[in-house]
Amino acid sequence: MVPMIYSLYGFAIFFFIFWCAMWLIHLVAIFYGKYRLHNKPTAIDSDVPLPGISIIKPLMGVDPNLFTNLETFFTMNYPKYEILFCVEDDTDPAIMLVNSLMEKYPKVDAKLFIGASLVGVNPKINNMNKAYDAASYEFILISDSGIKMKEDTLLDMMRFMSDKTALVHQMPFTCDRDGFAGTLEKIYFGTAQSRIYLTADFIRINCHTGMSALLRKSALDDIGGLQAFGCYLAEDFFMAKAFTDRGWRITICSQPALQNSGICNVNSFQARLTRWAKLRVAMLPLFILVEPLSECMVIGAGASWAVNILFKWDVLGFYLVHILLWFICDWILLSIIQNGSLPFNKFDFVVGWLFRECSGPYLFLLALFDPEIRWRSRIYRLEWGGIAQEIKPRLKL
Ligand SMILES: CCCCCCCC/C=C\CCCCCCCC(=O)N[C@@H](CO)[C@H](O)/C=C/CCCCCCCCCCCCC
Ligand SMILES: O=c1ccn([C@@H]2O[C@H](COP(=O)(O)OP(=O)(O)O[C@H]3OC[C@@H](O)[C@H](O)[C@H]3O)[C@@H](O)[C@H]2O)c(=O)[nH]1
């Protein structure tokens, strides 16, 4: 009987401490986000020339926003850069679109590379490898197809690239997009994900998500170049880990990444989150426990039970107050990251937030019980540790 009481109290204390840690994460994210994001670049010292940047854009297929997203790379305020577009398949419709942009902006140094080099299983790495080998400058920006840039984004990223830094990344966020899926994506990236992302950056834990990342090429060459990460699907995480293992700093810049893919629906968004969850669990198995526990509804339930055991507090009252406070913190954080008016009203936020908070744990369970990973036209399986194997030949979409 006594061991059972000890275990009960042990679990209650564990839930209570975890719950306190989550509130600390909320506070760190809010204060660090306010301090770190959206501060205007200080005047650039015109005597020190800015280093050149080779921008690598891996493309696969087109979507309704691709043209306008890519166009933002031709109109950036940065003195020296080249754009290296990569397309794996010579029948890809993205080729036509890139060619028309290159014709429209003949003064911008842009090239198109067609055909992947097979250096591993990661199709993004295979697609980018030729461009990486041809890059002229000492810094590389890897930028996914759905990213939209502001005129000063490159300047913003470069000002965080100190001598000790090998990687400056943009925290994932989204452009304002219509519809429930657009609201949901903004809420997810501006609350649940950014809370962890900002805290991890604050305490210098690697959380690099590689949709928009400025890399020091010499440091990447020292660890084997892009191709050294072709065996992983989460090449972003392992690249950053290799840098930090060698003493390099990695950091976020002040502008969050503006994801603006023209394909914006709840199913594809959830499929993407499930794919990412599978990557995290394979790389960091502790996430099987901590990730569901970090969800509002789950830790709230655990903490409500715990405070009832420990302090005899009312379970339902505690749970409702917990949800309300979590909701308010999320609203504050989202407003900080948006840094302007949100494209939806408070009612839409309540609906989107509840949907996200209730579906999050369910999506995580789905990810745990389905070992196959589908990424665009390919299907993979991951080994513990993160090495990937392609298990079905490429599908023609
Ligand atoms: C009391 C401790 C609580 C710890 C809670 C940690 C719960 C983690 C919950 C959600 C994970 C969100 C992860 C953020 C972004 C990840 C996006 C992503 O999956 N990207 C992949 C694809 O591009 C990429 O390959 C993976 C990147 C890195 C993931 C590892 C993130 C580690 C963050 C750990 C932060 C812990 C903070 C603890 C503070 C006490
Ligand atoms: O087969 C593919 C798949 C993807 N890609 C390119 O890779 C980039 C990211 O692809 P998606 O938008 O489908 O995927 P995500 O946004 O989920 O990517 C994210 O997760 C996986 C990581 O490896 C990436 O670095 C990260 O950005 C795009 O630019 C896409 O064109 C390829 O070149 N070939």
Tab-separated table of C-alpha atoms and ligand atoms in Angstrom:
chain	number	residue	atom	x	y	z
A	1	MET	CA	0.000	0.000	0.000
A	2	VAL	CA	2.782	2.427	0.987
A	3	PRO	CA	4.682	2.013	-2.341
A	4	MET	CA	1.440	2.753	-4.175
A	5	ILE	CA	0.920	5.987	-2.247
A	6	TYR	CA	4.530	6.962	-2.918
A	7	SER	CA	4.063	6.284	-6.653
A	8	LEU	CA	0.859	8.299	-6.685
A	9	TYR	CA	2.571	11.247	-5.040
A	10	GLY	CA	5.611	10.733	-7.268
A	11	PHE	CA	3.469	11.032	-10.411
A	12	ALA	CA	1.622	14.024	-8.991
A	13	ILE	CA	4.889	15.836	-8.256
A	14	PHE	CA	6.190	14.969	-11.730
A	15	PHE	CA	3.080	16.423	-13.428
A	16	PHE	CA	3.164	19.492	-11.240
A	17	ILE	CA	6.854	20.209	-11.992
A	18	PHE	CA	6.318	19.631	-15.722
A	19	TRP	CA	3.355	21.993	-15.621
A	20	CYS	CA	5.457	24.685	-13.892
A	21	ALA	CA	8.180	24.198	-16.534
A	22	MET	CA	5.609	24.778	-19.289
A	23	TRP	CA	4.647	28.116	-17.722
A	24	LEU	CA	8.294	29.055	-17.599
A	25	ILE	CA	8.506	28.240	-21.326
A	26	HIS	CA	5.478	30.479	-21.969
A	27	LEU	CA	7.111	33.376	-20.147
A	28	VAL	CA	10.505	32.933	-21.788
A	29	ALA	CA	8.883	32.774	-25.239
A	30	ILE	CA	6.864	35.959	-24.646
A	31	PHE	CA	9.732	38.029	-23.218
A	32	TYR	CA	12.394	36.678	-25.570
A	33	GLY	CA	10.058	37.036	-28.557
A	34	LYS	CA	9.372	40.672	-27.644
A	35	TYR	CA	13.086	41.393	-27.212
A	36	ARG	CA	14.399	39.397	-30.163
A	37	LEU	CA	11.875	39.655	-32.994
A	38	HIS	CA	11.125	42.500	-35.373
A	39	ASN	CA	13.813	44.899	-34.262
A	40	LYS	CA	14.869	47.094	-37.141
A	41	PRO	CA	18.373	46.629	-38.546
A	42	THR	CA	20.819	49.187	-37.251
A	43	ALA	CA	22.323	51.289	-40.044
A	44	ILE	CA	24.707	49.221	-42.122
A	45	ASP	CA	28.304	50.413	-42.030
A	46	SER	CA	28.883	51.279	-45.686
A	47	ASP	CA	32.704	51.043	-45.291
A	48	VAL	CA	32.562	47.319	-44.610
A	49	PRO	CA	31.312	45.558	-47.727
A	50	LEU	CA	28.634	42.963	-47.092
A	51	PRO	CA	29.626	39.420	-48.071
A	52	GLY	CA	27.966	37.797	-51.075
A	53	ILE	CA	25.181	35.252	-50.653
A	54	SER	CA	24.310	32.336	-52.929
A	55	ILE	CA	20.609	31.638	-52.556
A	56	ILE	CA	19.657	28.035	-53.284
A	57	LYS	CA	15.994	27.486	-54.125
A	58	PRO	CA	15.010	23.806	-54.418
A	59	LEU	CA	11.791	23.627	-56.435
A	60	MET	CA	9.363	20.821	-57.157
A	61	GLY	CA	6.117	21.592	-58.925
A	62	VAL	CA	4.190	24.849	-58.926
A	63	ASP	CA	1.443	26.334	-56.794
A	64	PRO	CA	-0.682	29.476	-57.228
A	65	ASN	CA	1.695	31.625	-55.122
A	66	LEU	CA	5.009	30.355	-56.472
A	67	PHE	CA	5.547	33.144	-58.995
A	68	THR	CA	4.949	35.964	-56.519
A	69	ASN	CA	6.990	34.199	-53.819
A	70	LEU	CA	9.971	33.705	-56.137
A	71	GLU	CA	9.690	37.244	-57.440
A	72	THR	CA	10.450	38.579	-53.943
A	73	PHE	CA	13.958	37.100	-54.312
A	74	PHE	CA	14.588	39.267	-57.369
A	75	THR	CA	13.724	42.497	-55.608
A	76	MET	CA	15.769	42.274	-52.425
A	77	ASN	CA	17.790	45.080	-50.998
A	78	TYR	CA	21.181	43.363	-50.711
A	79	PRO	CA	24.298	44.373	-52.660
A	80	LYS	CA	25.706	41.029	-53.758
A	81	TYR	CA	23.737	37.848	-54.258
A	82	GLU	CA	22.974	35.153	-56.814
A	83	ILE	CA	19.906	32.937	-57.055
A	84	LEU	CA	20.430	29.278	-57.889
A	85	PHE	CA	17.173	27.544	-58.737
A	86	CYS	CA	17.160	23.751	-58.647
A	87	VAL	CA	14.669	21.460	-60.303
A	88	GLU	CA	14.976	17.696	-60.287
A	89	ASP	CA	12.831	16.826	-63.268
A	90	ASP	CA	13.175	18.401	-66.732
A	91	THR	CA	9.387	18.260	-67.221
A	92	ASP	CA	8.693	20.222	-64.028
A	93	PRO	CA	6.403	23.233	-64.740
A	94	ALA	CA	8.497	25.304	-62.305
A	95	ILE	CA	11.127	25.602	-65.079
A	96	MET	CA	8.869	27.773	-67.230
A	97	LEU	CA	8.105	30.002	-64.318
A	98	VAL	CA	11.760	30.444	-63.362
A	99	ASN	CA	12.674	31.232	-66.958
A	100	SER	CA	10.026	33.922	-67.163
A	101	LEU	CA	11.315	35.522	-63.950
A	102	MET	CA	14.882	35.442	-65.226
A	103	GLU	CA	13.709	37.190	-68.397
A	104	LYS	CA	11.799	39.776	-66.370
A	105	TYR	CA	14.833	40.575	-64.180
A	106	PRO	CA	17.873	40.212	-66.486
A	107	LYS	CA	20.083	42.237	-64.132
A	108	VAL	CA	19.696	39.802	-61.267
A	109	ASP	CA	22.304	37.037	-61.283
A	110	ALA	CA	20.159	33.885	-61.483
A	111	LYS	CA	20.795	30.366	-62.795
A	112	LEU	CA	18.720	27.254	-63.166
A	113	PHE	CA	20.054	23.733	-62.440
A	114	ILE	CA	18.086	20.820	-63.800
A	115	GLY	CA	18.580	17.257	-62.548
A	116	ALA	CA	19.390	15.938	-59.094
A	117	SER	CA	22.677	14.360	-57.998
A	118	LEU	CA	22.042	11.199	-56.050
A	119	VAL	CA	24.089	11.781	-52.901
A	120	GLY	CA	21.608	10.266	-50.442
A	121	VAL	CA	17.928	9.632	-49.844
A	122	ASN	CA	16.949	13.202	-48.999
A	123	PRO	CA	15.401	14.561	-52.218
A	124	LYS	CA	15.856	18.187	-51.193
A	125	ILE	CA	19.605	17.647	-50.697
A	126	ASN	CA	19.873	15.720	-53.975
A	127	ASN	CA	18.074	18.532	-55.739
A	128	MET	CA	20.284	21.267	-54.240
A	129	ASN	CA	23.642	19.559	-54.541
A	130	LYS	CA	24.629	20.790	-58.028
A	131	ALA	CA	23.824	24.369	-57.080
A	132	TYR	CA	25.783	24.026	-53.856
A	133	ASP	CA	28.855	22.902	-55.819
A	134	ALA	CA	28.437	25.859	-58.202
A	135	ALA	CA	27.834	28.498	-55.507
A	136	SER	CA	30.146	31.509	-55.867
A	137	TYR	CA	29.849	33.161	-52.469
A	138	GLU	CA	30.967	32.437	-48.929
A	139	PHE	CA	27.447	32.342	-47.532
A	140	ILE	CA	24.600	30.098	-48.670
A	141	LEU	CA	20.923	30.744	-48.103
A	142	ILE	CA	18.828	27.587	-48.323
A	143	SER	CA	15.309	28.749	-48.952
A	144	ASP	CA	12.307	26.481	-49.511
A	145	SER	CA	9.935	27.069	-52.393
A	146	GLY	CA	7.064	28.414	-50.251
A	147	ILE	CA	9.067	31.233	-48.654
A	148	LYS	CA	8.361	34.881	-49.351
A	149	MET	CA	11.050	37.475	-48.541
A	150	LYS	CA	10.854	41.083	-47.463
A	151	GLU	CA	13.262	43.494	-49.115
A	152	ASP	CA	15.482	43.576	-46.037
A	153	THR	CA	15.340	39.917	-44.952
A	154	LEU	CA	18.852	39.110	-46.197
A	155	LEU	CA	20.240	42.150	-44.375
A	156	ASP	CA	18.428	41.060	-41.240
A	157	MET	CA	19.847	37.537	-41.438
A	158	MET	CA	23.360	38.722	-42.190
A	159	ARG	CA	23.489	41.046	-39.191
A	160	PHE	CA	23.170	38.024	-36.882
A	161	MET	CA	26.052	36.222	-38.635
A	162	SER	CA	28.944	36.923	-36.252
A	163	ASP	CA	32.420	35.350	-36.554
A	164	LYS	CA	31.365	32.620	-34.131
A	165	THR	CA	28.123	31.847	-35.973
A	166	ALA	CA	27.724	29.270	-38.735
A	167	LEU	CA	23.956	29.314	-39.139
A	168	VAL	CA	21.267	31.991	-38.912
A	169	HIS	CA	17.722	30.717	-39.418
A	170	GLN	CA	14.274	32.229	-39.591
A	171	MET	CA	11.723	30.992	-37.083
A	172	PRO	CA	8.852	29.428	-39.062
A	173	PHE	CA	5.765	31.629	-39.359
A	174	THR	CA	3.232	32.331	-42.113
A	175	CYS	CA	1.933	35.096	-44.350
A	176	ASP	CA	-1.673	36.219	-43.890
A	177	ARG	CA	-3.806	33.804	-45.881
A	178	ASP	CA	-7.565	33.464	-46.216
A	179	GLY	CA	-9.671	30.626	-44.896
A	180	PHE	CA	-9.635	28.350	-41.876
A	181	ALA	CA	-6.435	26.558	-42.956
A	182	GLY	CA	-4.584	29.880	-43.181
A	183	THR	CA	-5.805	30.803	-39.682
A	184	LEU	CA	-4.880	27.392	-38.305
A	185	GLU	CA	-1.348	27.508	-39.732
A	186	LYS	CA	-0.784	30.982	-38.336
A	187	ILE	CA	-2.050	29.931	-34.929
A	188	TYR	CA	0.104	26.800	-34.839
A	189	PHE	CA	3.331	28.474	-35.945
A	190	GLY	CA	2.668	31.561	-33.822
A	191	THR	CA	1.864	29.676	-30.601
A	192	ALA	CA	2.641	25.983	-30.047
A	193	GLN	CA	5.690	25.873	-32.283
A	194	SER	CA	7.161	29.309	-31.650
A	195	ARG	CA	6.859	28.865	-27.878
A	196	ILE	CA	9.312	25.958	-28.074
A	197	TYR	CA	11.375	27.494	-30.894
A	198	LEU	CA	12.001	30.754	-29.036
A	199	THR	CA	12.752	29.041	-25.730
A	200	ALA	CA	15.124	26.607	-27.443
A	201	ASP	CA	16.944	29.486	-29.162
A	202	PHE	CA	17.116	31.379	-25.855
A	203	ILE	CA	18.759	28.461	-24.044
A	204	ARG	CA	20.760	27.547	-27.167
A	205	ILE	CA	19.173	24.184	-27.896
A	206	ASN	CA	19.173	23.163	-31.550
A	207	CYS	CA	15.663	23.578	-32.995
A	208	HIS	CA	16.674	24.443	-36.561
A	209	THR	CA	13.922	23.955	-39.130
A	210	GLY	CA	15.571	24.393	-42.496
A	211	MET	CA	13.038	26.319	-44.542
A	212	SER	CA	15.130	29.508	-44.549
A	213	ALA	CA	18.692	29.268	-43.307
A	214	LEU	CA	21.838	31.276	-43.931
A	215	LEU	CA	24.939	29.084	-43.691
A	216	ARG	CA	28.655	29.763	-43.563
A	217	LYS	CA	29.892	27.708	-46.516
A	218	SER	CA	33.415	27.108	-45.178
A	219	ALA	CA	31.943	25.663	-41.961
A	220	LEU	CA	29.585	23.439	-43.940
A	221	ASP	CA	32.409	22.283	-46.206
A	222	ASP	CA	34.404	21.324	-43.098
A	223	ILE	CA	31.650	18.936	-42.057
A	224	GLY	CA	31.379	17.355	-45.495
A	225	GLY	CA	29.174	19.802	-47.395
A	226	LEU	CA	25.487	19.363	-48.086
A	227	GLN	CA	25.923	15.803	-49.255
A	228	ALA	CA	27.046	14.647	-45.796
A	229	PHE	CA	23.420	15.094	-44.694
A	230	GLY	CA	21.762	13.297	-47.599
A	231	CYS	CA	21.176	10.185	-45.465
A	232	TYR	CA	18.744	12.055	-43.194
A	233	LEU	CA	15.311	13.449	-43.956
A	234	ALA	CA	15.791	15.967	-41.137
A	235	GLU	CA	18.973	17.318	-42.714
A	236	ASP	CA	18.290	20.664	-41.040
A	237	PHE	CA	18.514	19.293	-37.492
A	238	PHE	CA	21.657	17.231	-38.160
A	239	MET	CA	23.419	20.070	-39.969
A	240	ALA	CA	22.834	22.395	-37.029
A	241	LYS	CA	23.902	19.667	-34.605
A	242	ALA	CA	27.157	19.163	-36.532
A	243	PHE	CA	27.830	22.909	-36.248
A	244	THR	CA	27.125	23.135	-32.523
A	245	ASP	CA	29.167	19.970	-31.856
A	246	ARG	CA	32.138	21.836	-33.365
A	247	GLY	CA	31.566	24.912	-31.234
A	248	TRP	CA	29.770	27.076	-33.795
A	249	ARG	CA	26.811	29.201	-32.729
A	250	ILE	CA	23.442	28.949	-34.389
A	251	THR	CA	20.745	31.554	-33.918
A	252	ILE	CA	17.462	32.914	-35.224
A	253	CYS	CA	17.263	36.312	-36.908
A	254	SER	CA	14.679	38.966	-36.094
A	255	GLN	CA	12.265	38.288	-38.975
A	256	PRO	CA	10.161	35.121	-38.781
A	257	ALA	CA	9.957	33.086	-42.009
A	258	LEU	CA	6.976	34.014	-44.147
A	259	GLN	CA	5.649	30.723	-45.467
A	260	ASN	CA	3.262	31.463	-48.273
A	261	SER	CA	2.660	28.260	-50.193
A	262	GLY	CA	-0.347	28.454	-52.491
A	263	ILE	CA	-1.410	25.030	-51.244
A	264	CYS	CA	-3.109	25.782	-47.960
A	265	ASN	CA	-5.555	23.217	-46.630
A	266	VAL	CA	-6.059	21.457	-43.318
A	267	ASN	CA	-5.174	17.978	-44.620
A	268	SER	CA	-1.839	18.891	-46.168
A	269	PHE	CA	-0.939	20.992	-43.132
A	270	GLN	CA	-1.691	18.126	-40.757
A	271	ALA	CA	0.194	15.673	-42.968
A	272	ARG	CA	3.215	17.961	-42.786
A	273	LEU	CA	3.013	18.248	-38.987
A	274	THR	CA	2.696	14.477	-38.688
A	275	ARG	CA	5.738	14.013	-40.935
A	276	TRP	CA	7.753	16.417	-38.784
A	277	ALA	CA	6.617	14.669	-35.584
A	278	LYS	CA	7.886	11.363	-37.002
A	279	LEU	CA	11.255	12.970	-37.697
A	280	ARG	CA	11.490	14.349	-34.154
A	281	VAL	CA	10.547	11.068	-32.511
A	282	ALA	CA	13.097	9.105	-34.559
A	283	MET	CA	15.865	11.635	-33.807
A	284	LEU	CA	14.985	12.294	-30.173
A	285	PRO	CA	12.954	9.371	-28.735
A	286	LEU	CA	12.407	11.259	-25.461
A	287	PHE	CA	9.893	13.294	-27.459
A	288	ILE	CA	7.476	10.320	-27.289
A	289	LEU	CA	6.927	11.354	-23.679
A	290	VAL	CA	7.580	15.091	-23.531
A	291	GLU	CA	5.831	16.222	-26.700
A	292	PRO	CA	2.304	15.058	-25.780
A	293	LEU	CA	2.897	16.214	-22.221
A	294	SER	CA	3.731	19.701	-23.468
A	295	GLU	CA	0.246	20.052	-24.985
A	296	CYS	CA	-2.176	22.368	-23.164
A	297	MET	CA	-5.021	19.865	-22.801
A	298	VAL	CA	-2.791	16.972	-21.727
A	299	ILE	CA	-0.572	18.711	-19.187
A	300	GLY	CA	-3.615	20.635	-17.930
A	301	ALA	CA	-5.403	17.342	-17.194
A	302	GLY	CA	-2.303	15.882	-15.535
A	303	ALA	CA	-1.701	19.002	-13.443
A	304	SER	CA	-5.371	19.223	-12.396
A	305	TRP	CA	-5.192	15.677	-11.098
A	306	ALA	CA	-1.845	16.432	-9.434
A	307	VAL	CA	-3.018	19.529	-7.561
A	308	ASN	CA	-6.026	17.593	-6.348
A	309	ILE	CA	-3.757	14.890	-4.913
A	310	LEU	CA	-1.175	17.327	-3.531
A	311	PHE	CA	-3.273	20.295	-2.381
A	312	LYS	CA	-6.892	19.053	-2.619
A	313	TRP	CA	-7.714	21.771	-5.203
A	314	ASP	CA	-10.801	21.491	-7.380
A	315	VAL	CA	-10.003	19.562	-10.584
A	316	LEU	CA	-12.464	21.183	-12.985
A	317	GLY	CA	-11.912	24.741	-11.764
A	318	PHE	CA	-8.150	24.332	-12.008
A	319	TYR	CA	-8.392	22.832	-15.518
A	320	LEU	CA	-10.581	25.670	-16.817
A	321	VAL	CA	-8.335	28.382	-15.362
A	322	HIS	CA	-5.306	26.588	-16.821
A	323	ILE	CA	-6.870	26.560	-20.313
A	324	LEU	CA	-7.871	30.221	-20.058
A	325	LEU	CA	-4.389	31.360	-18.997
A	326	TRP	CA	-2.718	29.223	-21.687
A	327	PHE	CA	-5.066	30.738	-24.265
A	328	ILE	CA	-4.191	34.290	-23.133
A	329	CYS	CA	-0.437	33.584	-23.251
A	330	ASP	CA	-0.843	32.171	-26.761
A	331	TRP	CA	-2.738	35.254	-27.897
A	332	ILE	CA	0.007	37.502	-26.515
A	333	LEU	CA	2.763	35.466	-28.186
A	334	LEU	CA	0.956	35.343	-31.522
A	335	SER	CA	0.447	39.124	-31.427
A	336	ILE	CA	4.157	39.653	-30.754
A	337	ILE	CA	5.175	37.423	-33.662
A	338	GLN	CA	2.630	38.921	-36.051
A	339	ASN	CA	3.801	42.431	-35.083
A	340	GLY	CA	0.719	44.081	-36.580
A	341	SER	CA	-2.958	43.386	-36.899
A	342	LEU	CA	-3.986	39.760	-37.297
A	343	PRO	CA	-5.988	38.780	-40.399
A	344	PHE	CA	-8.732	37.153	-38.288
A	345	ASN	CA	-10.962	38.210	-35.395
A	346	LYS	CA	-10.964	36.899	-31.829
A	347	PHE	CA	-13.758	34.429	-32.518
A	348	ASP	CA	-11.760	32.860	-35.375
A	349	PHE	CA	-8.802	32.684	-33.026
A	350	VAL	CA	-10.847	30.826	-30.385
A	351	VAL	CA	-12.104	28.298	-32.942
A	352	GLY	CA	-8.689	27.817	-34.585
A	353	TRP	CA	-6.926	27.603	-31.240
A	354	LEU	CA	-9.346	25.000	-29.819
A	355	PHE	CA	-9.088	22.970	-33.017
A	356	ARG	CA	-5.283	23.057	-32.876
A	357	GLU	CA	-5.084	22.231	-29.174
A	358	CYS	CA	-7.486	19.306	-29.445
A	359	SER	CA	-6.075	17.891	-32.678
A	360	GLY	CA	-2.381	18.227	-31.670
A	361	PRO	CA	-2.216	15.185	-29.357
A	362	TYR	CA	-4.264	13.128	-31.833
A	363	LEU	CA	-1.893	13.942	-34.723
A	364	PHE	CA	1.035	13.004	-32.542
A	365	LEU	CA	-0.523	9.596	-31.823
A	366	LEU	CA	-1.106	9.109	-35.555
A	367	ALA	CA	2.561	9.851	-36.155
A	368	LEU	CA	3.622	7.311	-33.525
A	369	PHE	CA	1.563	4.478	-34.952
A	370	ASP	CA	2.358	4.938	-38.630
A	371	PRO	CA	6.051	4.444	-39.354
A	372	GLU	CA	5.904	5.410	-43.042
A	373	ILE	CA	6.800	8.947	-44.053
A	374	ARG	CA	5.445	10.391	-47.245
A	375	TRP	CA	7.260	13.457	-48.535
A	376	ARG	CA	6.001	14.830	-51.841
A	377	SER	CA	6.393	11.951	-54.311
A	378	ARG	CA	8.388	9.529	-52.147
A	379	ILE	CA	7.809	7.211	-49.197
A	380	TYR	CA	10.387	6.567	-46.484
A	381	ARG	CA	10.941	4.760	-43.217
A	382	LEU	CA	13.195	6.069	-40.467
A	383	GLU	CA	15.563	4.162	-38.227
A	384	TRP	CA	16.030	5.246	-34.624
A	385	GLY	CA	18.612	7.996	-34.785
A	386	GLY	CA	17.127	9.520	-37.932
A	387	ILE	CA	18.763	7.653	-40.850
A	388	ALA	CA	16.158	7.324	-43.613
A	389	GLN	CA	15.450	4.637	-46.158
A	390	GLU	CA	13.330	5.087	-49.246
A	391	ILE	CA	10.904	2.194	-49.289
A	392	LYS	CA	8.908	2.793	-52.440
A	393	PRO	CA	10.049	4.098	-55.792
A	394	ARG	CA	9.143	7.643	-56.682
A	395	LEU	CA	5.496	8.195	-57.567
A	396	LYS	CA	4.738	10.324	-60.623
A	397	LEU	CA	2.292	12.954	-59.333
B	1	LIG	C1	9.807	20.390	-19.221
B	1	LIG	C2	10.366	20.222	-20.560
B	1	LIG	C3	9.401	20.497	-21.605
B	1	LIG	C4	9.975	20.248	-22.963
B	1	LIG	C5	8.931	20.360	-23.947
B	1	LIG	C6	9.404	20.069	-25.332
B	1	LIG	C7	8.239	19.700	-26.121
B	1	LIG	C8	8.422	19.806	-27.592
B	1	LIG	C9	7.144	20.089	-28.207
B	1	LIG	C10	6.977	20.417	-29.483
B	1	LIG	C11	8.077	20.395	-30.447
B	1	LIG	C12	8.135	21.619	-31.295
B	1	LIG	C13	9.484	21.622	-31.961
B	1	LIG	C14	9.830	22.897	-32.590
B	1	LIG	C15	10.092	22.925	-34.055
B	1	LIG	C16	10.298	21.649	-34.730
B	1	LIG	C17	9.810	21.630	-36.149
B	1	LIG	C18	10.340	20.391	-36.798
B	1	LIG	O1	9.972	19.308	-36.405
B	1	LIG	N1	11.217	20.530	-37.770
B	1	LIG	C19	11.879	19.407	-38.397
B	1	LIG	C20	11.677	19.457	-39.912
B	1	LIG	O2	12.178	20.598	-40.472
B	1	LIG	C21	13.343	19.456	-38.031
B	1	LIG	O3	14.004	18.436	-38.697
B	1	LIG	C22	13.541	19.306	-36.554
B	1	LIG	C23	14.087	20.262	-35.840
B	1	LIG	C24	14.442	20.197	-34.376
B	1	LIG	C25	13.464	19.598	-33.416
B	1	LIG	C26	13.991	19.563	-32.013
B	1	LIG	C27	13.481	20.698	-31.181
B	1	LIG	C28	13.971	20.573	-29.766
B	1	LIG	C29	13.350	21.619	-28.926
B	1	LIG	C30	13.470	21.314	-27.501
B	1	LIG	C31	13.115	22.496	-26.668
B	1	LIG	C32	13.114	22.211	-25.257
B	1	LIG	C33	12.911	23.398	-24.396
B	1	LIG	C34	13.026	22.932	-22.982
B	1	LIG	C35	12.983	23.973	-21.991
B	1	LIG	C36	13.026	23.497	-20.584
B	2	LIG	O1	11.237	15.655	-53.274
B	2	LIG	C1	11.406	16.824	-52.896
B	2	LIG	C2	10.744	17.359	-51.774
B	2	LIG	C3	10.963	18.667	-51.428
B	2	LIG	N1	11.832	19.430	-52.134
B	2	LIG	C4	12.043	20.838	-51.760
B	2	LIG	O2	12.290	20.909	-50.355
B	2	LIG	C5	11.688	22.066	-49.819
B	2	LIG	C6	10.822	21.715	-48.632
B	2	LIG	O3	9.812	20.867	-49.055
B	2	LIG	P1	8.328	20.886	-48.459
B	2	LIG	O4	7.821	22.262	-48.520
B	2	LIG	O5	7.577	19.790	-49.102
B	2	LIG	O6	8.562	20.364	-46.987
B	2	LIG	P2	8.657	21.045	-45.558
B	2	LIG	O7	8.280	22.462	-45.531
B	2	LIG	O8	7.965	20.146	-44.637
B	2	LIG	O9	10.236	20.953	-45.335
B	2	LIG	C7	10.813	20.944	-44.060
B	2	LIG	O10	10.886	19.633	-43.555
B	2	LIG	C8	11.878	18.777	-43.973
B	2	LIG	C9	13.223	19.405	-43.949
B	2	LIG	O11	14.126	18.581	-44.585
B	2	LIG	C10	13.214	20.736	-44.612
B	2	LIG	O12	14.461	21.347	-44.538
B	2	LIG	C11	12.182	21.596	-44.041
B	2	LIG	O13	12.170	22.840	-44.660
B	2	LIG	C12	10.916	22.738	-50.960
B	2	LIG	O14	11.649	23.798	-51.456
B	2	LIG	C13	10.772	21.638	-51.997
B	2	LIG	O15	10.712	22.140	-53.310
B	2	LIG	C14	12.512	18.922	-53.214
B	2	LIG	O16	13.314	19.619	-53.843
B	2	LIG	N2	12.286	17.621	-53.574
